Structures are given as structure tokens and as C-alpha cells.
Coordinates of C-alpha atoms in Angstrom, one line a residue:
L1364 CA 50.0 89.9 122.2
L1365 CA 51.9 86.3 122.0
L1366 CA 53.0 87.2 118.4
S1367 CA 54.2 90.7 119.7
G1368 CA 55.9 89.3 123.0
V1369 CA 54.1 91.6 125.3
A1370 CA 51.5 89.0 126.4
P1371 CA 50.9 87.8 130.3
A1372 CA 53.1 85.3 131.4
A1373 CA 50.2 83.0 132.1
L1374 CA 45.8 83.3 132.4
L1375 CA 44.9 82.3 135.6
L1376 CA 41.1 81.8 135.8
R1377 CA 38.1 80.9 138.4
T1378 CA 36.5 79.0 135.5
P1379 CA 37.1 78.3 131.8
D1380 CA 36.4 80.9 129.5
V1381 CA 36.5 80.5 125.7
I1382 CA 37.2 84.1 124.4
L1383 CA 40.0 84.5 127.3
S1384 CA 41.2 81.0 126.1
L1385 CA 41.1 81.4 122.3
G1386 CA 43.9 83.9 122.0
V1387 CA 46.2 81.2 123.3
I1388 CA 44.5 78.4 121.3
V1389 CA 45.2 80.2 118.0
A1390 CA 48.5 81.5 118.7
E1391 CA 49.7 78.1 119.7
E1392 CA 47.7 75.9 117.0
L1393 CA 49.1 78.3 114.0
F1394 CA 52.5 79.7 115.4
G1395 CA 53.6 77.6 118.2
H1396 CA 53.2 80.2 120.9
S1397 CA 51.5 79.6 124.4
I1398 CA 51.0 80.7 127.8
P1399 CA 49.6 78.4 130.3
I1400 CA 46.0 78.6 131.2
V1401 CA 44.7 77.0 134.5
S1402 CA 41.3 76.8 136.0
L1403 CA 41.2 77.2 139.8
G1404 CA 38.2 76.9 141.0
D1405 CA 37.2 78.2 144.5
S1406 CA 40.9 78.2 145.0
F1407 CA 41.0 81.4 142.7
D1408 CA 40.0 83.5 145.9
R1409 CA 43.1 82.6 147.6
L1410 CA 45.3 84.3 144.9
E1411 CA 43.8 87.7 146.4
A1412 CA 46.1 87.7 149.2
H1413 CA 49.3 87.4 147.5
T1414 CA 51.4 89.7 144.5
H1415 CA 53.3 86.7 143.0
A1416 CA 52.3 83.6 141.9
A1417 CA 54.1 80.7 139.7
V1418 CA 52.3 78.3 137.2
A1419 CA 54.4 74.6 137.3
G1420 CA 52.5 72.6 134.7
S1421 CA 48.8 72.6 135.7
T1422 CA 49.7 73.6 139.5
V1423 CA 49.8 77.3 140.5
I1424 CA 52.3 77.9 143.5
C1425 CA 51.3 81.3 145.3
G1426 CA 52.8 81.9 148.8
A1427 CA 53.4 79.3 151.3
G1428 CA 51.7 76.5 149.0
P1429 CA 50.1 75.4 146.0
L1430 CA 46.7 76.0 144.7
P1431 CA 45.2 72.9 143.6
P1432 CA 43.7 73.1 139.9
A1433 CA 40.4 72.5 139.2
P1434 CA 39.6 68.8 137.9
R1435 CA 39.4 69.7 134.3
S1436 CA 43.0 71.5 133.9
F1437 CA 45.5 69.8 132.3
S1438 CA 48.8 70.3 130.9
T1439 CA 48.3 70.1 127.3
A1440 CA 45.8 70.7 124.5
D1441 CA 45.3 66.7 123.7
E1442 CA 45.6 65.7 127.4
R1443 CA 42.4 68.0 127.4
L1444 CA 40.4 66.9 124.5
A1445 CA 41.3 63.3 125.4
A1446 CA 39.8 63.8 129.0
S1447 CA 36.5 65.9 127.4
A1448 CA 33.3 64.4 126.7
L1449 CA 33.5 65.8 123.2
Q1450 CA 32.7 63.4 120.7
L1451 CA 33.4 63.6 117.0
E1452 CA 31.9 62.2 113.6
P1453 CA 33.9 60.7 111.4
E1454 CA 34.1 63.3 109.1
E1455 CA 35.2 65.5 112.0
R1456 CA 38.0 63.1 112.8
A1457 CA 39.1 63.2 109.5
M1458 CA 39.8 67.0 109.4
L1459 CA 41.4 66.7 112.5
A1460 CA 43.8 63.9 111.2
G1461 CA 44.7 66.4 108.2
E1462 CA 42.7 64.3 105.6
R1463 CA 41.1 67.6 104.2
G1464 CA 44.1 69.9 104.2
R1465 CA 46.4 71.8 106.5
A1466 CA 43.9 74.6 107.0
A1467 CA 41.0 72.3 107.8
R1468 CA 43.2 70.6 110.4
V1469 CA 43.9 74.0 112.2
A1470 CA 40.6 75.1 112.0
M1471 CA 39.2 71.6 113.3
R1472 CA 41.5 71.8 116.2
V1473 CA 40.3 75.3 117.1
V1474 CA 36.7 74.4 117.1
A1475 CA 37.4 71.2 119.1
R1476 CA 39.5 73.0 121.7
A1477 CA 36.8 75.8 122.0
A1478 CA 34.5 73.1 122.4
E1479 CA 35.9 71.5 125.0
V1480 CA 36.3 74.9 127.0
C1481 CA 32.2 75.0 126.6
D1482 CA 31.8 71.4 127.9
A1483 CA 30.3 70.8 124.7
E1484 CA 29.5 66.8 123.7
K1485 CA 29.3 67.3 120.0
L1486 CA 29.9 70.0 117.1
L1487 CA 27.1 70.8 115.3
R1488 CA 26.7 71.4 111.3
I1489 CA 26.1 74.8 110.4
S1490 CA 24.4 76.5 107.4
Q1491 CA 26.3 79.5 107.3
A1492 CA 28.9 81.8 108.9
H1493 CA 29.5 85.8 109.5
I1494 CA 32.9 86.9 109.9
D1495 CA 33.8 89.4 112.4
G1496 CA 37.2 89.1 112.3
C1497 CA 37.9 90.7 109.2
T1498 CA 37.9 94.2 111.2
Y1499 CA 41.4 95.4 111.3
I1500 CA 42.8 95.6 114.8
G1501 CA 46.6 94.9 114.6
P1502 CA 49.0 93.0 112.7
G1503 CA 48.1 89.6 114.5
G1504 CA 44.8 89.1 113.1
L1505 CA 46.2 90.1 109.8
R1506 CA 49.1 87.3 109.8
F1507 CA 46.2 84.7 111.0
A1508 CA 44.1 85.2 108.3
R1509 CA 47.3 85.2 105.8
E1510 CA 48.4 81.9 107.5
L1511 CA 44.9 80.4 106.6
V1512 CA 45.1 81.5 103.0
A1513 CA 49.0 80.0 102.8
L1514 CA 47.7 76.7 104.3
G1515 CA 45.0 76.6 101.2
G1516 CA 42.0 77.3 103.5
R1517 CA 38.5 77.5 101.9
V1518 CA 35.0 77.8 103.8
A1519 CA 33.0 74.9 104.0
V1520 CA 29.7 76.8 104.1
P1521 CA 28.2 80.3 102.6
T1522 CA 30.2 83.1 104.6
T1523 CA 29.7 86.8 104.7
L1524 CA 32.1 89.2 106.1
N1525 CA 31.4 92.2 108.7
S1526 CA 32.1 96.0 107.7
N1527 CA 35.8 96.6 106.8
S1528 CA 37.7 99.2 108.7
V1529 CA 38.2 101.3 105.8
D1530 CA 36.2 101.9 102.3
R1531 CA 38.2 99.5 100.0
R1532 CA 37.6 101.4 97.3
R1533 CA 38.0 105.2 98.5
W1534 CA 40.4 105.2 101.9
R1535 CA 43.1 107.0 99.9
A1536 CA 40.7 109.8 98.5
M1537 CA 39.1 110.3 102.2
G1538 CA 42.6 110.8 103.6
V1539 CA 43.0 107.6 105.4
P1540 CA 46.6 106.8 106.6
A1541 CA 48.4 104.2 104.8
S1542 CA 49.6 102.5 108.1
L1543 CA 45.8 101.4 108.6
G1544 CA 44.1 101.7 105.0
E1545 CA 46.7 99.2 103.4
P1546 CA 46.6 96.7 106.0
S1547 CA 42.6 96.9 106.6
E1548 CA 42.4 96.5 102.6
A1549 CA 44.8 93.5 102.8
L1550 CA 43.1 91.5 105.7
G1551 CA 39.3 92.2 103.8
Q1552 CA 41.1 90.7 100.7
A1553 CA 42.6 87.5 102.9
Y1554 CA 39.2 86.4 103.8
L1555 CA 37.6 87.0 100.3
D1556 CA 40.6 84.7 99.6
L1557 CA 39.5 82.1 101.7
G1558 CA 36.1 82.0 99.8
A1559 CA 33.6 84.7 101.6
S1560 CA 31.6 86.7 99.5
L1561 CA 32.1 90.4 99.1
S1562 CA 29.3 91.8 101.7
F1563 CA 31.3 93.7 104.3
T1564 CA 28.3 94.4 106.3
C1565 CA 27.3 94.4 110.0
S1566 CA 23.5 93.8 108.9
P1567 CA 24.0 90.2 107.3
Y1568 CA 20.0 90.0 108.6
L1569 CA 19.4 92.2 105.9
L1570 CA 20.8 89.9 103.0
P1571 CA 18.6 87.4 101.1
S1572 CA 21.1 84.7 102.9
A1573 CA 19.7 85.5 106.2
P1574 CA 18.8 82.2 108.5
G1575 CA 15.5 81.0 109.4
L1576 CA 13.9 79.8 112.5
G1577 CA 15.9 76.8 114.3
E1578 CA 18.9 77.3 111.8
H1579 CA 22.5 76.9 113.4
V1580 CA 24.9 79.2 112.3
A1581 CA 28.4 80.9 113.0
W1582 CA 27.8 84.6 113.2
G1583 CA 30.2 87.2 115.0
E1584 CA 28.9 90.8 114.8
S1585 CA 27.1 91.2 118.4
N1586 CA 24.3 93.0 116.7
A1587 CA 23.4 90.3 114.3
V1588 CA 24.1 87.8 116.9
V1589 CA 21.1 89.2 119.2
F1590 CA 18.9 89.8 115.7
A1591 CA 19.5 86.1 114.6
N1592 CA 18.7 84.4 118.1
S1593 CA 15.6 87.0 118.6
V1594 CA 13.7 87.9 115.3
L1595 CA 14.7 85.4 112.8
G1596 CA 14.6 82.5 115.4
A1597 CA 18.3 81.1 114.3
R1598 CA 20.7 79.9 116.7
T1599 CA 24.3 81.4 117.3
L1600 CA 26.4 82.1 119.9
K1601 CA 28.8 85.3 119.8
Y1602 CA 31.7 83.6 117.8
A1603 CA 34.9 85.7 119.0
D1604 CA 36.9 86.6 116.2
Y1605 CA 39.4 83.6 114.6
L1606 CA 36.6 81.1 116.0
D1607 CA 34.4 82.6 113.4
I1608 CA 36.4 81.9 110.4
C1609 CA 37.5 78.5 111.6
A1610 CA 33.8 77.2 112.3
A1611 CA 33.7 78.4 108.5
L1612 CA 36.3 76.4 107.2
V1613 CA 35.1 73.1 108.9
G1614 CA 31.2 73.9 108.6
R1615 CA 31.0 73.0 112.4
A1616 CA 30.1 75.0 115.9
P1617 CA 30.3 73.5 119.5
A1618 CA 27.0 72.7 120.3
A1619 CA 26.6 74.9 123.5
G1620 CA 25.1 77.8 124.6
A1621 CA 22.1 79.5 122.6
H1622 CA 22.7 76.5 119.9
L1623 CA 20.8 74.5 122.7
D1624 CA 17.3 74.3 123.9
E1625 CA 18.0 74.4 127.5
H1626 CA 19.9 77.5 127.0
R1627 CA 17.3 79.7 125.3
H1628 CA 14.8 80.1 127.6
A1629 CA 14.2 83.2 129.4
T1630 CA 15.8 83.7 132.8
L1631 CA 15.0 87.7 133.5
V1632 CA 11.7 89.1 133.8
L1633 CA 11.3 93.0 133.2
D1634 CA 8.1 94.4 134.9
A1635 CA 7.2 97.7 132.7
S1636 CA 3.6 97.8 133.8
A1637 CA 4.6 101.0 135.8
L1638 CA 5.7 103.0 132.9
P1639 CA 3.4 105.3 131.0

């Protein structure tokens, strides 16, 4: 949306949200386009009484007075990272400084900023990744992948690809219009150029490379995330498009959510005893 010029003027949230924030983070880091994101906390409820709001830095002005942002709202990415609890290892700082190439620097910034939104205190080493972002949903995703290729990106861990939008060998014979077939094929090729394996499956748990108990991975496909965390006992968040490949490029993921013991305990009990 940002690259097409049809994005909202700002995102006003009650609490930080990594998926909503990720599009802005990626657009800012790779293409220099951005919009304000402000987390308002309980002040979010005051928006309901107004039809217009203005964002000035990290302050939202609405109606008769400003709405104070939550304490974690800062005006720049570097300020947020500096104020966060995130601690990086020397190798991670080297990537952040560009010592491992331009693509790794951008990917590390995206991963670190996502970790800050998640309140992660560190990054975890992952053993593999599964990329959901290779499905074509618009020109922005293709431009993103091609930019990583142009920056010299190569995955740092074994990486598989989710199903593509078309049959890459037979889409023309199947009557798929070129407006979908060509960019879909190009997107798949871009991820192969980044070093991902020729898999194109939404079931990476059926591959010989399926992770084992306690293994930290970065998977994007929804059904695979559920299977990995439950049946396999591996550990992964539901990684959004773009964050999945950035994790693959640096071999790191935020230490948050289902990666951590404290977030893997059951919180809901279903009583099915009455069922026949």
C-alpha cells in the first residue's frame, strides 16, 4: 500500500502489533517510505468520540486535546531500538552494522525491529525457515524479493518455499493469464535466487528436513506452524510475509511467543465428555 501510494496516513493502535507494523518497517527499511505508528494504550478508547485525528511526532491530537502515547511510543526506529530491552550478540551487531552485506543489514534491522515490537529481550538462532511470502499477492511482494536479490541476499539457514500461486511449468498451458503467471513465476525465482530450496509446498513437515522436538524454526505457512508446534514439538511463531525471509537471511528470530516455555502452556480447557 505504501509503494502504491494508497496507504493510510498513520496507524493508531491500542497495543503494539508486529504484523500491522511489519509492512511499515519493511517499506521504511528497503524503500524509504513510512507512516507514523503510535500505540496509545488506554487512550485509544478516546478516539471513538472523534472523526479526525492528527499525528505530530509520537503525539496524537484529537478533538480538544492531545492523546498521550503509551510510554513505548517513540518517533524513530533507532530510538525505539535504543530504548528497548533487546540485547544483541556481537555477530548480530556485526550484521546490523553491515559487516555481512547490505541484505543482511536490512534483514537484521527488520528482525530487530520486529523483536522490539514483541518485547523480546534477545534473538534466537533458528535451524531453518519456511517462506510463505513466495505466494504472489501483488507487485509490492515481488519488488521486495527482487530488492533483496539485488542487495546480494543469501539465506543463512536451510529454507523451503510455500506453494506458489501458479504451476511454474504449466501455467501457460493451463490458461492462467500472463498478468498473474509472469509475476508469480518471477517471485518464485527470486526466492530461489536467495538460496531457498525448490520445494513449493505448504506441508514442510512432510519433507525429510522437518524439525524435531524443541527445535527453533521460522515458518510462515499457517497449517505448518500449528503442526510444528504441536505434533513435531518444534517452536515457531506464525511468521508474516517478509519477516520469514528476513529471519532466513540472518538465521535469527525474536525470542517471543511460542518460542518460549512460558507461552507454551495451555490456557483453555475444552470439556468434550458430553459428546457421543
